[in-house]
Amino acid sequence: MLRYALQRFALSVVIVMVAIAILIVMLHVVPGDPAVMILGPRATPELIAQTRQSMGLDQPLPIQILTFFGNILHGDLGRDVFTNRSVAQIVFEQLPYTLVLISVAILWSAALGIALGCYSALRRNTWLDTLSGILSVGTISIPSFVMALYAVLVFAVWLGWLPSIGAGEGLGGSIIHLILPAFAIGISWVGYVARMVRASMLEVMSYAHVRMARAFGLRERLITTSHILRIAVQPAVTLIGTGVAHLFSAAVFVEVIFARPGIGALIVQSVNERNYPIVLGAVLVTTAIIVLATLISDLVIAWLDPRQREEL
Amino acid sequence: MALTGNTTAADAGPLVAIDSLSVDFDTAGGTVHALRDVSLEVQKGRVLGLVGESGCGKSTLAYSLIGLLADNARVVNGAIRMGDRDLAGLNAAGWRDLRGRRIAMIFQDPMTALNPVLNIGRQMIDIQYRESLSKAEKRARAIEFLGQVQIPDPAARLDVYPHQLSGGMRQRVCIAMALLTRPDLLIADEPTTALDATLEMQIVDLLRELQQRFGCAVLFVSHHLGTVAELCDDVAVMYAGEMVEKGSARQIFHHPQHPYTQALLACDPARIGIATRQLPTIPGSLPDLRRPPVGCAFRARCPQAWGRCASDHPPLYVAQTHHGARCHLLNPEEGKT
Ligand SMILES: Nc1ncnc2c1ncn2[C@@H]1O[C@H](COP(=O)(O)OP(=O)(O)OP(=O)(O)O)[C@@H](O)[C@H]1O
Ligand SMILES: [Mg+2]
């Protein structure tokens, strides 16, 4: 298991490095000189050349990429074009807001989705199964920003129960401010996860080893957890792991709608200002987290299922 | 004279007595009458072989003895007596109490019977949940029983996962698990069908040896008459959901009475001396179990069928003590005309 984890981690690092290299090449290929962008149209050619040199843009592309990797190792993601503040600092200031939002959204939606899916599979065709089926299909098709708008309208504007602006102060305030955005991002995942868990539970329930477990008179609860769910939950784990990428894009909209700080809001603002070092840094960190999420979901599956450990 | 009640060799008395059991499956295409009026006794400490073509209801009978029939199955009639209890009327909790304690089962396909995500040790410890033993003692018992089924280096196998074992090894693990619960009745539904011939012989020898050592009764379901002849004390022959003949192994193999049993034996590759692993084939096919025939179920394929076979359903006639067959030819009052 440890060897598997190390191998998978090494692979993840390679994936992130390749992604960064591609990103740099793409920014290079995109028309427009970042130096001109920063200095504005009236800058002198000498000034532009000097800026290009200080930004390392006069170096050949492979050198630029290597320098970038080298800087990353020192925790240096570049500087804000306007304020000259460290990009790493800016990004890591905003990151916790988004991470908390996404984690809370994943946790509540996965927990509820798995529980509902389990219940639906075990108690097929009961009213709760039917209801969860209808709600799942309904919520899966609603984009999270639409959900966020409705959540704001109903719970903040109309009922006035929950705040809709900002991230809140202190622990209590932060929690209250998290409810609506985490609800808006997570709700469609509840249905997704529930349907997926239900379908794979129904499949695994018909496997021969489940009948064998029954033939030994094992308790139904043990059969459900160790013999059925432990296998049936795997597709949902993969779904959630790869879904973190979607959650980040959902967070972009939701942070803007709720005027919350966070990576999403930061990227939107920096793109509007053409502040490319920040865009680059934020996208880099986001990519690393997405790859990390996939890695974690793969490790969870390897922990659940020994057969997966042998494949890499 | 129709044969009733205690018919088979009864040294120690019946452990389980199945009495006029009928089981239906509800399907979209109609009701499948998979078992019809089946009576059978499993004697304490003896091995009963259950043979018949594919689809004749062997597994249905085996599963009804451990309460694991499919969801669409219904026991429409009959009783399964074990001691003073009728298992046919048990609820889920009642069945759970018997399973893994008085009744255990070995399944056909060892490749899928074990949980792929738990190691062998965990699975063997979990099934001992009723014993008030420490975990270390349960582990020790698991190792002991892996040794009983002749798995080399049993202690090391506890940490292994099923996919790391061969099919033969997995079936040995299943047998060890079944015996670990010290059942009175061991049901084995074609435990060797998925294995190749050499392994099959090894597993059959092992079952024979362990049955003698542990003294449990065994219901051994098989297509393969050779293994049945080798392993079983008594034999029951099923056809199209009915029990058509039952008796001691000697009686069935040396003096088969029912034309179906005779045909089965004639098709047995071991008897015709050709080394094939083909299943026995008799010309014709099983009747549609949604509309079982009125008279004898085997009539359409029977070379000796005559007038009465179409109209009257044959009762179980006595051929010899403890040996009976459902065939009008055995009616002592009726000469074949
Ligand atoms: N769940 C089910 N629903 C409907 N019909 C079923 C079901 N299970 C079994 N049957 C039918 O009941 C009959 C008896 O099946 P059973 O599995 O008991 O036969 P078998 O003798 O064990 O055959 P095999 O040798 O192939 O294992 C068959 O006609 C089969 O199609
Ligand atoms: Mg069968």
CSV table of N, CA and C and ligand atoms in Angstrom, one decimal, chain B residues 58-60 108 189-190 221, ligand 2:
chain,number,residue,atom,x,y,z
B,58,LYS,N,-32.3,-28.6,-9.1
B,58,LYS,CA,-31.4,-29.0,-8.0
B,58,LYS,C,-31.0,-27.8,-7.1
B,59,SER,N,-30.6,-26.8,-7.8
B,59,SER,CA,-30.2,-25.6,-7.0
B,59,SER,C,-31.4,-25.0,-6.2
B,60,THR,N,-32.5,-25.0,-6.9
B,60,THR,CA,-33.7,-24.5,-6.2
B,60,THR,C,-34.0,-25.3,-4.9
B,108,GLN,N,-20.9,-23.1,-6.2
B,108,GLN,CA,-20.4,-23.7,-7.5
B,108,GLN,C,-19.1,-23.0,-7.9
B,189,ASP,N,-23.4,-27.2,-3.7
B,189,ASP,CA,-24.1,-27.0,-5.0
B,189,ASP,C,-23.0,-27.1,-6.1
B,190,GLU,N,-22.8,-28.2,-6.7
B,190,GLU,CA,-21.9,-28.4,-7.8
B,190,GLU,C,-20.5,-27.8,-7.4
B,221,VAL,N,-24.9,-31.7,-4.7
B,221,VAL,CA,-25.5,-31.5,-6.0
B,221,VAL,C,-24.5,-31.7,-7.1
C,2,MG,MG,-27.8,-25.3,-10.2
